[in-house]
JSON list of C-alpha atoms in Angstrom, two decimals:
[
{"chain": "A", "resi": 1095, "resn": "MET", "atom": "CA", "xyz": [77.16, 18.21, 56.88]},
{"chain": "A", "resi": 1096, "resn": "ASN", "atom": "CA", "xyz": [73.96, 18.44, 54.83]},
{"chain": "A", "resi": 1097, "resn": "HIS", "atom": "CA", "xyz": [70.93, 19.98, 56.46]},
{"chain": "A", "resi": 1098, "resn": "ASP", "atom": "CA", "xyz": [67.37, 19.23, 55.36]},
{"chain": "A", "resi": 1099, "resn": "ASP", "atom": "CA", "xyz": [65.06, 22.17, 56.00]},
{"chain": "A", "resi": 1100, "resn": "PHE", "atom": "CA", "xyz": [62.05, 19.86, 55.72]},
{"chain": "A", "resi": 1101, "resn": "ALA", "atom": "CA", "xyz": [63.26, 17.03, 57.98]},
{"chain": "A", "resi": 1102, "resn": "PHE", "atom": "CA", "xyz": [60.18, 17.52, 60.16]},
{"chain": "A", "resi": 1103, "resn": "GLU", "atom": "CA", "xyz": [57.92, 16.16, 57.42]},
{"chain": "A", "resi": 1104, "resn": "PRO", "atom": "CA", "xyz": [56.74, 12.60, 58.14]},
{"chain": "A", "resi": 1105, "resn": "VAL", "atom": "CA", "xyz": [56.57, 12.06, 54.38]},
{"chain": "A", "resi": 1106, "resn": "ARG", "atom": "CA", "xyz": [58.51, 14.19, 51.92]},
{"chain": "A", "resi": 1107, "resn": "GLY", "atom": "CA", "xyz": [56.26, 16.89, 50.53]},
{"chain": "A", "resi": 1108, "resn": "LEU", "atom": "CA", "xyz": [53.32, 16.15, 52.85]},
{"chain": "A", "resi": 1109, "resn": "PRO", "atom": "CA", "xyz": [52.52, 17.63, 56.27]},
{"chain": "A", "resi": 1110, "resn": "GLU", "atom": "CA", "xyz": [51.29, 14.25, 57.57]},
{"chain": "A", "resi": 1111, "resn": "ARG", "atom": "CA", "xyz": [51.24, 10.60, 56.61]},
{"chain": "A", "resi": 1112, "resn": "PRO", "atom": "CA", "xyz": [48.65, 9.68, 53.98]},
{"chain": "A", "resi": 1113, "resn": "PRO", "atom": "CA", "xyz": [45.54, 8.00, 55.40]},
{"chain": "A", "resi": 1114, "resn": "GLU", "atom": "CA", "xyz": [44.97, 4.30, 54.92]},
{"chain": "A", "resi": 1115, "resn": "GLY", "atom": "CA", "xyz": [44.29, 3.43, 51.31]},
{"chain": "A", "resi": 1116, "resn": "GLU", "atom": "CA", "xyz": [46.01, 6.50, 49.84]},
{"chain": "A", "resi": 1117, "resn": "GLN", "atom": "CA", "xyz": [49.10, 5.80, 47.75]},
{"chain": "A", "resi": 1118, "resn": "ILE", "atom": "CA", "xyz": [51.73, 8.21, 46.42]},
{"chain": "A", "resi": 1119, "resn": "LEU", "atom": "CA", "xyz": [51.97, 7.67, 42.67]},
{"chain": "A", "resi": 1120, "resn": "TRP", "atom": "CA", "xyz": [54.33, 10.48, 41.64]},
{"chain": "A", "resi": 1121, "resn": "GLN", "atom": "CA", "xyz": [56.45, 13.19, 43.19]},
{"chain": "A", "resi": 1122, "resn": "GLY", "atom": "CA", "xyz": [58.50, 15.86, 41.49]},
{"chain": "A", "resi": 1123, "resn": "HIS", "atom": "CA", "xyz": [59.55, 19.48, 41.45]},
{"chain": "A", "resi": 1124, "resn": "PRO", "atom": "CA", "xyz": [60.05, 22.20, 38.84]},
{"chain": "A", "resi": 1125, "resn": "ASP", "atom": "CA", "xyz": [63.05, 22.24, 36.57]},
{"chain": "A", "resi": 1126, "resn": "TRP", "atom": "CA", "xyz": [64.93, 25.20, 38.06]},
{"chain": "A", "resi": 1127, "resn": "TRP", "atom": "CA", "xyz": [66.17, 26.55, 34.74]},
{"chain": "A", "resi": 1128, "resn": "ALA", "atom": "CA", "xyz": [62.76, 26.35, 33.09]},
{"chain": "A", "resi": 1129, "resn": "LEU", "atom": "CA", "xyz": [61.19, 27.97, 36.15]},
{"chain": "A", "resi": 1130, "resn": "THR", "atom": "CA", "xyz": [63.72, 30.81, 36.05]},
{"chain": "A", "resi": 1131, "resn": "VAL", "atom": "CA", "xyz": [63.21, 31.44, 32.35]},
{"chain": "A", "resi": 1132, "resn": "GLU", "atom": "CA", "xyz": [59.43, 31.08, 32.26]},
{"chain": "A", "resi": 1133, "resn": "ALA", "atom": "CA", "xyz": [58.21, 32.31, 35.65]},
{"chain": "A", "resi": 1134, "resn": "LEU", "atom": "CA", "xyz": [60.94, 34.82, 36.46]},
{"chain": "A", "resi": 1135, "resn": "ASN", "atom": "CA", "xyz": [61.30, 36.06, 32.85]},
{"chain": "A", "resi": 1136, "resn": "LEU", "atom": "CA", "xyz": [65.08, 35.67, 32.78]},
{"chain": "A", "resi": 1137, "resn": "LYS", "atom": "CA", "xyz": [65.39, 36.19, 29.02]},
{"chain": "A", "resi": 1138, "resn": "TRP", "atom": "CA", "xyz": [63.28, 39.37, 29.03]},
{"chain": "A", "resi": 1139, "resn": "VAL", "atom": "CA", "xyz": [65.31, 40.83, 31.89]},
{"chain": "A", "resi": 1140, "resn": "ALA", "atom": "CA", "xyz": [68.55, 40.05, 30.07]},
{"chain": "A", "resi": 1141, "resn": "LEU", "atom": "CA", "xyz": [67.23, 41.61, 26.85]},
{"chain": "A", "resi": 1142, "resn": "TYR", "atom": "CA", "xyz": [66.10, 44.70, 28.75]},
{"chain": "A", "resi": 1143, "resn": "PHE", "atom": "CA", "xyz": [69.56, 45.44, 30.14]},
{"chain": "A", "resi": 1144, "resn": "ALA", "atom": "CA", "xyz": [71.21, 44.53, 26.84]},
{"chain": "A", "resi": 1145, "resn": "GLY", "atom": "CA", "xyz": [68.87, 47.01, 25.13]},
{"chain": "A", "resi": 1146, "resn": "LEU", "atom": "CA", "xyz": [69.79, 49.74, 27.61]},
{"chain": "A", "resi": 1147, "resn": "ALA", "atom": "CA", "xyz": [73.49, 49.08, 27.02]},
{"chain": "A", "resi": 1148, "resn": "ALA", "atom": "CA", "xyz": [73.02, 49.15, 23.22]},
{"chain": "A", "resi": 1149, "resn": "TRP", "atom": "CA", "xyz": [71.03, 52.39, 23.40]},
{"chain": "A", "resi": 1150, "resn": "ARG", "atom": "CA", "xyz": [73.73, 53.99, 25.57]},
{"chain": "A", "resi": 1151, "resn": "PHE", "atom": "CA", "xyz": [76.45, 52.83, 23.19]},
{"chain": "A", "resi": 1152, "resn": "VAL", "atom": "CA", "xyz": [74.68, 54.16, 20.08]},
{"chain": "A", "resi": 1153, "resn": "THR", "atom": "CA", "xyz": [73.99, 57.57, 21.63]},
{"chain": "A", "resi": 1154, "resn": "LEU", "atom": "CA", "xyz": [77.63, 58.05, 22.71]},
{"chain": "A", "resi": 1155, "resn": "VAL", "atom": "CA", "xyz": [79.62, 56.45, 19.90]},
{"chain": "A", "resi": 1156, "resn": "ASP", "atom": "CA", "xyz": [79.27, 59.56, 17.69]},
{"chain": "A", "resi": 1157, "resn": "GLN", "atom": "CA", "xyz": [80.57, 61.81, 20.47]},
{"chain": "A", "resi": 1158, "resn": "GLY", "atom": "CA", "xyz": [83.79, 59.90, 21.10]},
{"chain": "A", "resi": 1159, "resn": "SER", "atom": "CA", "xyz": [85.59, 56.66, 20.46]},
{"chain": "A", "resi": 1160, "resn": "ALA", "atom": "CA", "xyz": [83.95, 53.24, 20.48]},
{"chain": "A", "resi": 1161, "resn": "GLY", "atom": "CA", "xyz": [85.97, 52.31, 23.55]},
{"chain": "A", "resi": 1162, "resn": "GLN", "atom": "CA", "xyz": [84.62, 55.28, 25.49]},
{"chain": "A", "resi": 1163, "resn": "ALA", "atom": "CA", "xyz": [81.06, 54.48, 24.40]},
{"chain": "A", "resi": 1164, "resn": "PHE", "atom": "CA", "xyz": [81.47, 50.85, 25.47]},
{"chain": "A", "resi": 1165, "resn": "ALA", "atom": "CA", "xyz": [82.91, 51.88, 28.83]},
{"chain": "A", "resi": 1166, "resn": "ALA", "atom": "CA", "xyz": [79.92, 54.16, 29.42]},
{"chain": "A", "resi": 1167, "resn": "SER", "atom": "CA", "xyz": [77.43, 51.43, 28.51]},
{"chain": "A", "resi": 1168, "resn": "SER", "atom": "CA", "xyz": [79.14, 48.56, 30.34]},
{"chain": "A", "resi": 1169, "resn": "PRO", "atom": "CA", "xyz": [77.54, 49.37, 33.74]},
{"chain": "A", "resi": 1170, "resn": "PHE", "atom": "CA", "xyz": [74.19, 48.33, 32.27]},
{"chain": "A", "resi": 1171, "resn": "LEU", "atom": "CA", "xyz": [75.70, 44.99, 31.28]},
{"chain": "A", "resi": 1172, "resn": "ILE", "atom": "CA", "xyz": [77.23, 44.48, 34.71]},
{"chain": "A", "resi": 1173, "resn": "LEU", "atom": "CA", "xyz": [73.98, 45.39, 36.47]},
{"chain": "A", "resi": 1174, "resn": "GLY", "atom": "CA", "xyz": [72.03, 43.08, 34.13]},
{"chain": "A", "resi": 1175, "resn": "ALA", "atom": "CA", "xyz": [74.40, 40.21, 34.86]},
{"chain": "A", "resi": 1176, "resn": "ILE", "atom": "CA", "xyz": [73.96, 40.71, 38.60]},
{"chain": "A", "resi": 1177, "resn": "VAL", "atom": "CA", "xyz": [70.16, 40.76, 38.31]},
{"chain": "A", "resi": 1178, "resn": "CYS", "atom": "CA", "xyz": [70.18, 37.62, 36.13]},
{"chain": "A", "resi": 1179, "resn": "VAL", "atom": "CA", "xyz": [72.36, 35.76, 38.64]},
{"chain": "A", "resi": 1180, "resn": "LEU", "atom": "CA", "xyz": [69.98, 36.76, 41.44]},
{"chain": "A", "resi": 1181, "resn": "LEU", "atom": "CA", "xyz": [67.01, 35.51, 39.43]},
{"chain": "A", "resi": 1182, "resn": "MET", "atom": "CA", "xyz": [68.75, 32.18, 38.84]},
{"chain": "A", "resi": 1183, "resn": "ILE", "atom": "CA", "xyz": [69.41, 31.84, 42.56]},
{"chain": "A", "resi": 1184, "resn": "VAL", "atom": "CA", "xyz": [65.74, 32.55, 43.31]},
{"chain": "A", "resi": 1185, "resn": "GLY", "atom": "CA", "xyz": [64.64, 30.02, 40.69]},
{"chain": "A", "resi": 1186, "resn": "PHE", "atom": "CA", "xyz": [66.97, 27.36, 42.06]},
{"chain": "A", "resi": 1187, "resn": "VAL", "atom": "CA", "xyz": [65.81, 27.91, 45.66]},
{"chain": "A", "resi": 1188, "resn": "GLN", "atom": "CA", "xyz": [62.14, 27.89, 44.64]},
{"chain": "A", "resi": 1189, "resn": "ALA", "atom": "CA", "xyz": [62.56, 24.65, 42.71]},
{"chain": "A", "resi": 1190, "resn": "ARG", "atom": "CA", "xyz": [64.46, 23.00, 45.56]},
{"chain": "A", "resi": 1191, "resn": "ALA", "atom": "CA", "xyz": [61.82, 23.96, 48.13]},
{"chain": "A", "resi": 1192, "resn": "THR", "atom": "CA", "xyz": [58.91, 22.72, 45.99]},
{"chain": "A", "resi": 1193, "resn": "VAL", "atom": "CA", "xyz": [57.47, 19.21, 45.98]},
{"chain": "A", "resi": 1194, "resn": "TYR", "atom": "CA", "xyz": [54.47, 18.26, 43.87]},
{"chain": "A", "resi": 1195, "resn": "THR", "atom": "CA", "xyz": [52.71, 15.04, 44.87]},
{"chain": "A", "resi": 1196, "resn": "ILE", "atom": "CA", "xyz": [50.06, 13.04, 43.02]},
{"chain": "A", "resi": 1197, "resn": "THR", "atom": "CA", "xyz": [48.25, 10.30, 44.90]},
{"chain": "A", "resi": 1198, "resn": "ASN", "atom": "CA", "xyz": [45.27, 8.17, 44.02]},
{"chain": "A", "resi": 1199, "resn": "ARG", "atom": "CA", "xyz": [43.04, 10.69, 45.85]},
{"chain": "A", "resi": 1200, "resn": "ARG", "atom": "CA", "xyz": [44.50, 14.18, 45.55]},
{"chain": "A", "resi": 1201, "resn": "VAL", "atom": "CA", "xyz": [47.16, 16.57, 44.33]},
{"chain": "A", "resi": 1202, "resn": "ALA", "atom": "CA", "xyz": [49.38, 18.05, 47.05]},
{"chain": "A", "resi": 1203, "resn": "MET", "atom": "CA", "xyz": [51.72, 21.00, 46.52]},
{"chain": "A", "resi": 1204, "resn": "ARG", "atom": "CA", "xyz": [54.37, 21.97, 49.04]},
{"chain": "A", "resi": 1205, "resn": "ILE", "atom": "CA", "xyz": [55.44, 25.41, 47.85]},
{"chain": "A", "resi": 1206, "resn": "GLY", "atom": "CA", "xyz": [57.32, 28.42, 49.13]},
{"chain": "A", "resi": 1207, "resn": "ALA", "atom": "CA", "xyz": [60.93, 28.94, 50.17]},
{"chain": "A", "resi": 1208, "resn": "ALA", "atom": "CA", "xyz": [60.62, 31.52, 52.96]},
{"chain": "A", "resi": 1209, "resn": "LEU", "atom": "CA", "xyz": [56.98, 30.83, 53.85]},
{"chain": "A", "resi": 1210, "resn": "THR", "atom": "CA", "xyz": [56.12, 27.17, 53.23]},
{"chain": "A", "resi": 1211, "resn": "VAL", "atom": "CA", "xyz": [52.53, 26.34, 52.33]},
{"chain": "A", "resi": 1212, "resn": "THR", "atom": "CA", "xyz": [51.02, 22.95, 51.49]},
{"chain": "A", "resi": 1213, "resn": "LEU", "atom": "CA", "xyz": [47.96, 22.83, 49.25]},
{"chain": "A", "resi": 1214, "resn": "ASN", "atom": "CA", "xyz": [45.77, 19.70, 49.37]},
{"chain": "A", "resi": 1215, "resn": "LEU", "atom": "CA", "xyz": [43.52, 19.49, 46.32]},
{"chain": "A", "resi": 1216, "resn": "PRO", "atom": "CA", "xyz": [41.19, 16.46, 46.24]},
{"chain": "A", "resi": 1217, "resn": "TYR", "atom": "CA", "xyz": [40.14, 15.34, 42.77]},
{"chain": "A", "resi": 1218, "resn": "SER", "atom": "CA", "xyz": [36.53, 16.12, 43.69]},
{"chain": "A", "resi": 1219, "resn": "GLN", "atom": "CA", "xyz": [37.47, 19.84, 43.81]},
{"chain": "A", "resi": 1220, "resn": "ILE", "atom": "CA", "xyz": [39.28, 19.90, 40.45]},
{"chain": "A", "resi": 1221, "resn": "ARG", "atom": "CA", "xyz": [37.11, 20.83, 37.49]},
{"chain": "A", "resi": 1222, "resn": "SER", "atom": "CA", "xyz": [39.76, 20.42, 34.80]},
{"chain": "A", "resi": 1223, "resn": "ALA", "atom": "CA", "xyz": [43.51, 20.33, 34.18]},
{"chain": "A", "resi": 1224, "resn": "ASP", "atom": "CA", "xyz": [45.19, 22.15, 31.30]},
{"chain": "A", "resi": 1225, "resn": "LEU", "atom": "CA", "xyz": [48.60, 21.14, 29.96]},
{"chain": "A", "resi": 1226, "resn": "SER", "atom": "CA", "xyz": [51.03, 23.64, 28.43]},
{"chain": "A", "resi": 1227, "resn": "LEU", "atom": "CA", "xyz": [54.15, 22.06, 26.96]},
{"chain": "A", "resi": 1228, "resn": "ARG", "atom": "CA", "xyz": [57.51, 23.76, 26.48]},
{"chain": "A", "resi": 1229, "resn": "ARG", "atom": "CA", "xyz": [60.84, 22.79, 24.99]},
{"chain": "A", "resi": 1230, "resn": "ARG", "atom": "CA", "xyz": [62.94, 19.95, 26.45]},
{"chain": "A", "resi": 1231, "resn": "GLY", "atom": "CA", "xyz": [59.74, 18.15, 27.53]},
{"chain": "A", "resi": 1232, "resn": "THR", "atom": "CA", "xyz": [58.98, 20.46, 30.43]},
{"chain": "A", "resi": 1233, "resn": "GLY", "atom": "CA", "xyz": [55.51, 21.88, 30.88]},
{"chain": "A", "resi": 1234, "resn": "THR", "atom": "CA", "xyz": [52.91, 23.23, 33.25]},
{"chain": "A", "resi": 1235, "resn": "VAL", "atom": "CA", "xyz": [49.72, 21.51, 34.42]},
{"chain": "A", "resi": 1236, "resn": "ALA", "atom": "CA", "xyz": [47.23, 24.15, 35.60]},
{"chain": "A", "resi": 1237, "resn": "LEU", "atom": "CA", "xyz": [44.34, 23.03, 37.82]},
{"chain": "A", "resi": 1238, "resn": "ASP", "atom": "CA", "xyz": [41.00, 24.77, 37.43]},
{"chain": "A", "resi": 1239, "resn": "LEU", "atom": "CA", "xyz": [39.14, 24.35, 40.73]},
{"chain": "A", "resi": 1240, "resn": "LEU", "atom": "CA", "xyz": [35.42, 24.18, 41.23]},
{"chain": "A", "resi": 1241, "resn": "PRO", "atom": "CA", "xyz": [33.81, 27.30, 42.71]},
{"chain": "A", "resi": 1242, "resn": "GLY", "atom": "CA", "xyz": [33.66, 27.10, 46.49]},
{"chain": "A", "resi": 1243, "resn": "ASP", "atom": "CA", "xyz": [34.25, 28.89, 49.73]},
{"chain": "A", "resi": 1244, "resn": "VAL", "atom": "CA", "xyz": [38.04, 28.51, 49.61]},
{"chain": "A", "resi": 1245, "resn": "ARG", "atom": "CA", "xyz": [39.85, 31.04, 47.43]},
{"chain": "A", "resi": 1246, "resn": "LEU", "atom": "CA", "xyz": [43.59, 30.83, 46.89]},
{"chain": "A", "resi": 1247, "resn": "SER", "atom": "CA", "xyz": [45.82, 33.89, 46.93]},
{"chain": "A", "resi": 1248, "resn": "TYR", "atom": "CA", "xyz": [47.68, 34.48, 43.68]},
{"chain": "A", "resi": 1249, "resn": "LEU", "atom": "CA", "xyz": [50.60, 36.12, 45.48]},
{"chain": "A", "resi": 1250, "resn": "VAL", "atom": "CA", "xyz": [50.90, 33.36, 48.08]},
{"chain": "A", "resi": 1251, "resn": "CYS", "atom": "CA", "xyz": [50.87, 30.62, 45.44]},
{"chain": "A", "resi": 1252, "resn": "TRP", "atom": "CA", "xyz": [53.10, 32.41, 42.89]},
{"chain": "A", "resi": 1253, "resn": "PRO", "atom": "CA", "xyz": [54.98, 31.22, 40.88]},
{"chain": "A", "resi": 1254, "resn": "HIS", "atom": "CA", "xyz": [53.08, 27.93, 41.17]},
{"chain": "A", "resi": 1255, "resn": "VAL", "atom": "CA", "xyz": [50.02, 29.30, 39.40]},
{"chain": "A", "resi": 1256, "resn": "ARG", "atom": "CA", "xyz": [48.70, 29.73, 35.89]},
{"chain": "A", "resi": 1257, "resn": "PRO", "atom": "CA", "xyz": [50.20, 33.04, 34.71]},
{"chain": "A", "resi": 1258, "resn": "TRP", "atom": "CA", "xyz": [47.93, 36.09, 34.52]},
{"chain": "A", "resi": 1259, "resn": "VAL", "atom": "CA", "xyz": [44.78, 34.29, 35.68]},
{"chain": "A", "resi": 1260, "resn": "LEU", "atom": "CA", "xyz": [43.99, 36.62, 38.57]},
{"chain": "A", "resi": 1261, "resn": "ARG", "atom": "CA", "xyz": [40.22, 36.47, 38.90]},
{"chain": "A", "resi": 1262, "resn": "ARG", "atom": "CA", "xyz": [40.29, 32.93, 40.20]},
{"chain": "A", "resi": 1263, "resn": "THR", "atom": "CA", "xyz": [43.71, 31.55, 40.99]},
{"chain": "A", "resi": 1264, "resn": "GLN", "atom": "CA", "xyz": [44.59, 28.28, 39.29]},
{"chain": "A", "resi": 1265, "resn": "PRO", "atom": "CA", "xyz": [47.36, 26.39, 41.12]},
{"chain": "A", "resi": 1266, "resn": "ALA", "atom": "CA", "xyz": [49.79, 24.73, 38.75]},
{"chain": "A", "resi": 1267, "resn": "LEU", "atom": "CA", "xyz": [52.49, 22.09, 38.65]},
{"chain": "A", "resi": 1268, "resn": "ARG", "atom": "CA", "xyz": [54.93, 24.51, 37.09]},
{"chain": "A", "resi": 1269, "resn": "CYS", "atom": "CA", "xyz": [57.75, 23.68, 34.67]},
{"chain": "A", "resi": 1270, "resn": "ILE", "atom": "CA", "xyz": [57.88, 19.97, 35.52]},
{"chain": "A", "resi": 1271, "resn": "PRO", "atom": "CA", "xyz": [59.88, 17.44, 33.46]},
{"chain": "A", "resi": 1272, "resn": "GLU", "atom": "CA", "xyz": [57.91, 14.90, 31.40]},
{"chain": "A", "resi": 1273, "resn": "ALA", "atom": "CA", "xyz": [54.82, 17.01, 31.88]},
{"chain": "A", "resi": 1274, "resn": "GLU", "atom": "CA", "xyz": [52.76, 15.08, 29.33]},
{"chain": "A", "resi": 1275, "resn": "ASN", "atom": "CA", "xyz": [53.17, 11.81, 31.23]},
{"chain": "A", "resi": 1276, "resn": "VAL", "atom": "CA", "xyz": [52.36, 13.51, 34.53]},
{"chain": "A", "resi": 1277, "resn": "ALA", "atom": "CA", "xyz": [49.23, 15.11, 33.08]},
{"chain": "A", "resi": 1278, "resn": "ARG", "atom": "CA", "xyz": [48.07, 11.73, 31.75]},
{"chain": "A", "resi": 1279, "resn": "LEU", "atom": "CA", "xyz": [48.62, 10.11, 35.15]},
{"chain": "A", "resi": 1280, "resn": "LEU", "atom": "CA", "xyz": [46.70, 12.89, 36.89]},
{"chain": "A", "resi": 1281, "resn": "ALA", "atom": "CA", "xyz": [43.79, 12.63, 34.45]},
{"chain": "A", "resi": 1282, "resn": "ASP", "atom": "CA", "xyz": [43.56, 8.84, 34.82]},
{"chain": "A", "resi": 1283, "resn": "GLN", "atom": "CA", "xyz": [43.62, 8.99, 38.61]},
{"chain": "A", "resi": 1284, "resn": "ALA", "atom": "CA", "xyz": [41.10, 11.81, 38.78]},
{"chain": "A", "resi": 1285, "resn": "GLU", "atom": "CA", "xyz": [38.70, 9.95, 36.52]},
{"chain": "A", "resi": 1286, "resn": "ALA", "atom": "CA", "xyz": [39.09, 6.73, 38.50]},
{"chain": "A", "resi": 1287, "resn": "GLU", "atom": "CA", "xyz": [38.66, 8.48, 41.86]},
{"chain": "A", "resi": 1288, "resn": "ILE", "atom": "CA", "xyz": [35.55, 10.40, 40.83]},
{"chain": "A", "resi": 1289, "resn": "ALA", "atom": "CA", "xyz": [34.00, 7.29, 39.27]},
{"chain": "A", "resi": 1290, "resn": "THR", "atom": "CA", "xyz": [34.51, 5.24, 42.44]},
{"chain": "A", "resi": 1291, "resn": "PRO", "atom": "CA", "xyz": [31.24, 4.98, 44.39]},
{"chain": "A", "resi": 1292, "resn": "ARG", "atom": "CA", "xyz": [31.25, 6.10, 48.01]},
{"chain": "A", "resi": 1293, "resn": "VAL", "atom": "CA", "xyz": [29.39, 4.14, 50.68]},
{"chain": "A", "resi": 1294, "resn": "ALA", "atom": "CA", "xyz": [28.40, 6.31, 53.61]},
{"chain": "A", "resi": 1295, "resn": "ARG", "atom": "CA", "xyz": [27.51, 4.86, 56.99]},
{"chain": "A", "resi": 1296, "resn": "GLY", "atom": "CA", "xyz": [24.14, 6.18, 58.16]},
{"chain": "A", "resi": 1297, "resn": "THR", "atom": "CA", "xyz": [21.61, 5.60, 60.90]},
{"chain": "A", "resi": 1298, "resn": "PRO", "atom": "CA", "xyz": [19.38, 2.62, 60.16]},
{"chain": "A", "resi": 1299, "resn": "ALA", "atom": "CA", "xyz": [15.86, 3.72, 59.35]},
{"chain": "A", "resi": 1300, "resn": "ARG", "atom": "CA", "xyz": [13.24, 2.76, 61.86]},
{"chain": "A", "resi": 1301, "resn": "PRO", "atom": "CA", "xyz": [10.47, 0.50, 60.60]},
{"chain": "A", "resi": 1302, "resn": "ALA", "atom": "CA", "xyz": [7.23, 2.28, 59.98]},
{"chain": "A", "resi": 1303, "resn": "THR", "atom": "CA", "xyz": [4.58, 1.79, 62.64]},
{"chain": "A", "resi": 1304, "resn": "LEU", "atom": "CA", "xyz": [1.25, 0.56, 61.33]},
{"chain": "A", "resi": 1305, "resn": "ALA", "atom": "CA", "xyz": [-1.83, 1.67, 63.12]},
{"chain": "A", "resi": 1306, "resn": "ALA", "atom": "CA", "xyz": [-3.98, -1.21, 64.31]},
{"chain": "A", "resi": 1307, "resn": "GLU", "atom": "CA", "xyz": [-7.47, -1.27, 62.95]}
]
């Protein structure tokens, strides 16, 4: 029997139902393989352990047979394989637990596998969005927020952030498929939302009292 860890959500990816007039235009999540490679540095980890094994092999091959040198260096390969499998599991779980949502009023990010956090980012708080494309059409859309009282934690939001921007955390739709189309949709909706005039209900002004002469 399948179990949905987020069955308590009234709407997938959102902590509550959208208010009247708000429409969900797009929902998605990271590509787990791209997230593992880019955010968890899978290739660099694999190269690191392969380099250790090669160094061990080269230093021992002159002291004995090639078979003995390979046997002495193989533990590095086994350990590297285990670490890479663990990273792939983490990447898969992170991607499965993540839901990015774009509406006509905001960007919402449900992130975190062990500790789930939902970020609500109205377009009025987004200064700009930067697109970084990768192979296979995946890419990252980083959101630069306007300065304000709310500061996001880099560690809490990781890996759904712009890498190495620590001074002011930039939340990001990380490693999403068809990133160019998503970035265009976000830009169009943000421009339309900001350009829409707001009518505020206020207290009617009292007529001025004229002094009788």
